[in-house]
Amino acid sequence: MAQLAGKAAIVTGGASGIGEACSETLAREGAAVLVTDVDDTLGKAVVGRIAKAGGKAAYLHHDVRDEATWPGVIAEAEKRFGRLDIMVANAGIGIMSLIETMTLADWQRQQAINLDGVFLSIKHSIPAMRKAGGGSIVLMSSIAGLRGAPSLAAYSATKGGVRLLAKSVALEYAEDKIRCNSVHPGIIATPIWGKIPTGAEGNRRNAPIDPRERAAAAVPLTRVGEAQDIANGVLFLCTDAASYVTGQELVIDGGMTAGGRAQRRS
Ligand code: NAP
């Protein structure tokens, strides 16, 4: 029996990488999934693959920063699927810069997508989940939300914020049977690494980062993480098997944070 039969989910940033794997995994386990993203081509392709595999999904263009359009996203899930049980607040970007040369515009863009967007995902899904009798909210943080990340100060500030947001939301809505947890990936091979802004304003890296190369040097399990490794953890947090798990951090990093080895800046 599929673990999420009869459930409905929204996955933000669901067109690519970890969000794509989460969308496909939740759908494979029986959830109806509303995939939202700003990349319409990839988002529609994800939904096409889910449908081809016999799952139920729809795509909606949505920028997580835009509060005015959030009620329409929730309404779309309820209209199509009749309910909302699961929110995977996954959309995120990474901007790499030393703090002293980071522009305020880059800092604010980083916060707007990774932290404001997560806040809005939670805020607008709570009433629908209460109507459904409860739910599971999964926030995509990072190991950069657990410890400092040289050259990624703004990113780590957002991910640390997400970590504590999950705990506070868990406490606020426990009586509504709405659980909220954060997931902390390590180095995962997704397209995000190729999108890290490079050099444009003279304050950023000017060489692309290869996650496999980075993982080879830093991951105790000696391999880079795959998006499916993260989707497996997200799936667990969405199922009844996790019905007593809330306000917690699920770290999926091949052991990277198990030790105390310091990292140097990139
Ligand atoms: P990804 O492959 O780049 O996927 C992220 C998706 O979110 C992209 O389709 C992106 O579209 C979309 N997006 C960006 N801004 C958005 C916005 N304002 N509204 C809606 N969608 C937006 O990245 P990923 O590696 O899967 O990352 C997913 C999450 O995992 C992020 O929160 C990231 O910080 C976190 N994470 C990743 C890693 C890793 O090693 N990959 C490690 C730790 C944490 P565009 O491509 O058009 O921007």
Coordinates of C-alpha atoms and ligand atoms in Angstrom, one line a residue:
M1 CA 0.0 0.0 0.0
A2 CA 1.4 3.4 -1.0
Q3 CA 2.4 5.3 2.1
L4 CA 0.8 8.6 1.1
A5 CA -2.4 7.4 -0.6
G6 CA -5.1 10.0 -0.3
K7 CA -2.7 12.8 0.7
A8 CA -2.0 16.1 -1.2
A9 CA 1.3 17.9 -1.3
I10 CA 2.9 21.1 -2.6
V11 CA 6.6 21.1 -3.4
T12 CA 8.2 24.5 -4.0
G13 CA 11.2 24.6 -6.3
G14 CA 9.9 21.3 -7.4
A15 CA 11.2 21.5 -11.0
S16 CA 14.8 20.7 -10.3
G17 CA 17.3 18.8 -8.1
I18 CA 16.0 17.9 -4.6
G19 CA 12.5 19.4 -5.3
E20 CA 12.2 17.3 -8.4
A21 CA 13.2 14.1 -6.5
C22 CA 10.8 15.0 -3.7
S23 CA 7.9 15.6 -6.2
E24 CA 8.5 12.2 -7.9
T25 CA 9.0 10.3 -4.6
L26 CA 5.8 11.7 -2.9
A27 CA 3.8 11.0 -6.1
R28 CA 5.2 7.4 -6.3
E29 CA 4.0 6.9 -2.8
G30 CA 0.4 7.9 -3.7
A31 CA 0.3 11.7 -2.9
A32 CA -1.2 14.1 -5.4
V33 CA 1.5 16.7 -5.9
L34 CA 1.3 20.4 -6.9
V35 CA 4.8 21.2 -8.3
T36 CA 5.6 24.9 -8.1
D37 CA 8.6 26.7 -9.5
V38 CA 9.8 29.6 -11.6
D39 CA 11.2 27.2 -14.3
D40 CA 8.1 26.3 -16.2
T41 CA 9.8 24.0 -18.8
L42 CA 11.4 21.8 -16.1
G43 CA 8.4 21.9 -13.9
K44 CA 6.0 20.7 -16.7
A45 CA 8.5 17.9 -17.5
V46 CA 8.5 16.7 -13.9
V47 CA 4.7 16.6 -13.9
G48 CA 4.8 14.8 -17.3
R49 CA 7.1 12.1 -15.8
I50 CA 4.9 11.6 -12.8
A51 CA 1.8 11.2 -15.0
K52 CA 3.6 8.8 -17.2
A53 CA 4.5 6.7 -14.2
G54 CA 0.8 6.6 -13.2
G55 CA 1.0 9.3 -10.5
K56 CA -1.1 12.5 -10.0
A57 CA 0.5 15.9 -10.3
A58 CA 0.0 19.4 -11.7
Y59 CA 2.4 22.3 -12.3
L60 CA 2.0 25.9 -11.3
H61 CA 4.3 28.8 -12.0
H62 CA 5.0 30.5 -8.7
D63 CA 7.7 32.6 -7.1
V64 CA 7.8 31.8 -3.4
R65 CA 8.6 35.5 -2.6
D66 CA 5.3 36.8 -3.9
E67 CA 2.8 36.9 -1.0
A68 CA -0.1 38.1 -3.1
T69 CA -0.1 34.9 -5.2
W70 CA 0.2 32.4 -2.3
P71 CA -3.5 32.2 -1.5
G72 CA -4.0 31.2 -5.2
V73 CA -1.4 28.4 -4.9
I74 CA -3.1 26.9 -1.8
A75 CA -6.5 27.3 -3.5
E76 CA -5.2 25.5 -6.6
A77 CA -4.1 22.5 -4.5
E78 CA -7.4 22.3 -2.7
K79 CA -9.4 22.7 -6.0
R80 CA -7.5 20.0 -7.8
F81 CA -6.9 17.6 -4.9
G82 CA -9.6 18.5 -2.3
R83 CA -7.1 19.1 0.5
L84 CA -3.6 19.9 1.6
D85 CA -1.6 17.6 3.9
I86 CA 2.0 18.2 3.0
M87 CA 4.2 21.3 2.3
V88 CA 7.8 20.8 1.2
A89 CA 9.3 24.3 1.4
N90 CA 12.3 23.5 -0.8
A91 CA 12.9 26.5 -3.2
G92 CA 16.3 28.1 -2.6
I93 CA 19.3 29.6 -4.1
G94 CA 23.0 30.0 -3.0
I95 CA 25.0 33.2 -3.5
M96 CA 28.6 32.9 -2.7
S97 CA 30.6 35.9 -1.5
L98 CA 32.8 37.0 1.4
I99 CA 30.7 39.0 3.7
E100 CA 32.8 42.2 3.4
T101 CA 32.2 42.4 -0.4
M102 CA 28.7 41.1 -0.5
T103 CA 26.2 43.7 -1.8
L104 CA 23.1 44.5 0.2
A105 CA 21.0 43.6 -2.9
D106 CA 22.5 40.0 -3.0
W107 CA 22.0 39.6 0.8
Q108 CA 18.4 40.6 0.4
R109 CA 17.8 38.4 -2.6
Q110 CA 19.3 35.5 -0.6
Q111 CA 17.0 36.2 2.4
A112 CA 13.9 36.8 0.2
I113 CA 14.0 33.4 -1.5
N114 CA 15.4 31.2 1.2
L115 CA 13.8 32.7 4.3
D116 CA 10.8 34.9 3.3
G117 CA 9.7 32.2 0.9
V118 CA 9.8 29.6 3.5
F119 CA 7.9 31.8 6.0
L120 CA 5.2 32.4 3.3
S121 CA 5.0 28.6 2.5
I122 CA 4.2 27.9 6.1
K123 CA 1.9 30.8 6.8
H124 CA -0.4 30.1 3.8
S125 CA -0.5 26.3 4.2
I126 CA -1.4 26.2 7.9
P127 CA -5.2 27.1 7.5
A128 CA -5.6 24.4 4.7
M129 CA -3.8 21.8 6.8
R130 CA -5.9 22.6 9.8
K131 CA -9.0 22.0 7.6
A132 CA -7.5 18.7 6.6
G133 CA -7.1 17.6 10.2
G134 CA -3.3 18.0 10.4
G135 CA -0.3 17.9 8.2
S136 CA 3.5 17.7 7.7
I137 CA 5.6 20.7 6.8
V138 CA 9.2 20.0 5.7
L139 CA 11.6 22.9 5.5
M140 CA 14.7 22.5 3.3
S141 CA 17.7 23.8 5.3
S142 CA 21.3 22.7 4.9
I143 CA 24.3 21.6 7.0
A144 CA 25.1 25.3 6.5
G145 CA 22.2 25.9 8.9
L146 CA 23.9 23.9 11.6
R147 CA 27.4 25.3 11.4
G148 CA 29.3 28.2 9.8
A149 CA 29.9 28.1 6.1
P150 CA 32.9 30.2 4.9
S151 CA 32.0 32.2 1.7
L152 CA 28.3 31.4 2.3
A153 CA 27.5 33.7 5.3
A154 CA 24.3 35.0 3.9
Y155 CA 23.2 31.5 2.8
S156 CA 24.0 30.0 6.2
A157 CA 22.0 32.8 7.9
T158 CA 19.0 31.8 5.9
K159 CA 19.4 28.1 6.6
G160 CA 20.0 28.7 10.3
G161 CA 16.8 30.8 10.4
V162 CA 14.9 28.0 8.7
R163 CA 16.1 25.5 11.3
L164 CA 14.7 27.5 14.2
L165 CA 11.6 28.5 12.2
A166 CA 10.8 24.8 12.0
K167 CA 11.1 24.3 15.8
S168 CA 8.9 27.3 16.6
V169 CA 6.2 26.3 14.0
A170 CA 6.3 22.8 15.4
L171 CA 5.5 24.1 18.9
E172 CA 2.9 26.6 17.7
Y173 CA 0.9 24.1 15.7
A174 CA 1.4 20.8 17.5
E175 CA -2.2 20.9 18.9
D176 CA -3.5 21.2 15.4
K177 CA -1.6 18.0 14.5
I178 CA 0.6 19.9 12.1
R179 CA 4.2 18.7 12.3
C180 CA 7.1 20.8 11.1
N181 CA 10.7 19.5 10.7
S182 CA 13.9 20.7 8.9
V183 CA 16.0 18.7 6.6
H184 CA 19.8 19.4 6.3
P185 CA 21.4 18.1 3.2
G186 CA 25.2 18.0 2.8
I187 CA 26.8 18.1 -0.7
I188 CA 24.2 17.0 -3.1
A189 CA 24.7 16.7 -6.9
T190 CA 22.0 19.0 -8.3
P191 CA 22.0 21.8 -10.8
I192 CA 22.3 24.4 -8.0
W193 CA 26.1 24.2 -8.0
G194 CA 26.2 25.4 -11.6
K195 CA 23.9 28.3 -10.8
I196 CA 26.0 29.9 -8.0
P197 CA 26.7 33.4 -9.3
T198 CA 30.2 33.7 -10.4
G199 CA 32.2 36.9 -10.8
A200 CA 29.4 39.2 -12.0
E201 CA 30.0 42.0 -9.5
G202 CA 33.6 41.3 -8.8
N203 CA 32.8 40.0 -5.3
R204 CA 32.0 36.4 -6.2
R205 CA 33.8 33.2 -7.1
N206 CA 34.9 33.1 -10.7
A207 CA 35.1 29.3 -11.1
P208 CA 32.2 26.9 -11.0
I209 CA 32.1 24.3 -8.1
D210 CA 32.1 20.6 -8.8
P211 CA 30.1 19.0 -6.0
R212 CA 31.6 15.6 -6.7
E213 CA 35.1 16.9 -6.4
R214 CA 34.1 18.8 -3.2
A215 CA 32.4 15.7 -1.8
A216 CA 35.4 13.4 -2.5
A217 CA 37.5 15.5 -0.1
A218 CA 34.9 16.1 2.6
V219 CA 32.4 13.3 2.9
P220 CA 33.1 10.4 5.3
L221 CA 30.9 8.1 3.2
T222 CA 33.1 9.0 0.2
R223 CA 30.5 9.9 -2.3
V224 CA 28.4 12.9 -3.2
G225 CA 24.8 12.9 -2.1
E226 CA 22.1 12.3 -4.7
A227 CA 18.7 14.2 -4.7
Q228 CA 17.1 10.9 -4.0
D229 CA 19.0 10.6 -0.7
I230 CA 17.2 13.7 0.5
A231 CA 13.8 12.8 -1.0
N232 CA 14.0 9.5 1.0
G233 CA 14.3 11.6 4.2
V234 CA 11.5 14.0 3.2
L235 CA 9.2 11.0 2.4
F236 CA 9.8 9.6 5.9
L237 CA 8.8 13.0 7.5
C238 CA 5.6 13.1 5.5
T239 CA 4.4 9.6 6.4
D240 CA 2.6 8.3 9.4
A241 CA 5.9 6.5 10.4
A242 CA 7.0 10.0 11.5
S243 CA 3.7 10.9 13.3
Y244 CA 5.6 11.5 16.6
V245 CA 8.4 13.5 15.0
T246 CA 8.2 17.3 15.1
G247 CA 10.5 20.2 15.6
Q248 CA 13.5 18.0 14.6
E249 CA 16.5 18.2 12.3
L250 CA 17.1 15.4 9.9
V251 CA 20.7 15.6 8.7
I252 CA 21.5 13.8 5.5
D253 CA 25.1 14.5 4.7
G254 CA 27.1 11.3 4.4
G255 CA 28.6 11.9 7.9
M256 CA 30.0 15.4 7.2
T257 CA 28.8 16.9 10.4
A258 CA 29.6 13.9 12.6
G259 CA 33.1 15.1 13.3
G260 CA 34.6 18.4 14.2
R261 CA 37.0 19.0 11.4
A262 CA 37.1 22.7 10.5
Q263 CA 36.6 23.9 6.9
R264 CA 38.7 26.5 5.1
R265 CA 37.1 29.1 3.0
S266 CA 36.7 28.4 -0.7
Ligands
NAP1 P1 18.1 23.5 -7.8 O1 18.4 22.2 -8.5 O2 18.7 24.8 -8.2 O3 16.5 23.6 -7.6 C1 16.0 24.7 -7.0 C2 14.7 25.1 -7.8 O4 14.1 26.2 -7.1 C3 15.1 25.6 -9.2 O5 14.2 25.0 -10.1 C4 15.0 27.1 -9.0 O6 14.7 27.7 -10.3 C5 13.8 27.2 -8.1 N1 13.7 28.5 -7.5 C6 14.7 29.5 -7.4 N2 14.2 30.6 -6.9 C7 12.8 30.4 -6.8 C8 11.8 31.2 -6.3 N3 11.9 32.5 -6.0 N4 10.5 30.7 -6.3 C9 10.3 29.4 -6.7 N5 11.3 28.6 -7.1 C10 12.5 29.1 -7.2 O7 18.7 23.3 -6.3 P2 18.7 22.1 -5.2 O8 20.1 21.7 -5.0 O9 17.7 21.1 -5.6 O10 18.2 22.9 -3.9 C11 17.0 22.7 -3.3 C12 17.1 23.1 -1.9 O11 18.0 22.3 -1.2 C13 17.5 24.6 -1.7 O12 16.8 25.2 -0.6 C14 19.0 24.4 -1.3 O13 19.5 25.5 -0.5 C15 18.9 23.1 -0.5 N6 20.2 22.5 -0.4 C16 20.9 22.0 -1.5 C17 22.1 21.4 -1.3 C18 22.9 20.8 -2.5 O14 24.1 20.5 -2.3 N7 22.3 20.7 -3.7 C19 22.7 21.3 0.0 C20 22.0 21.8 1.1 C21 20.8 22.4 0.9 P3 15.9 28.5 -11.1 O15 16.8 27.4 -11.5 O16 15.2 29.1 -12.2 O17 16.5 29.4 -10.1

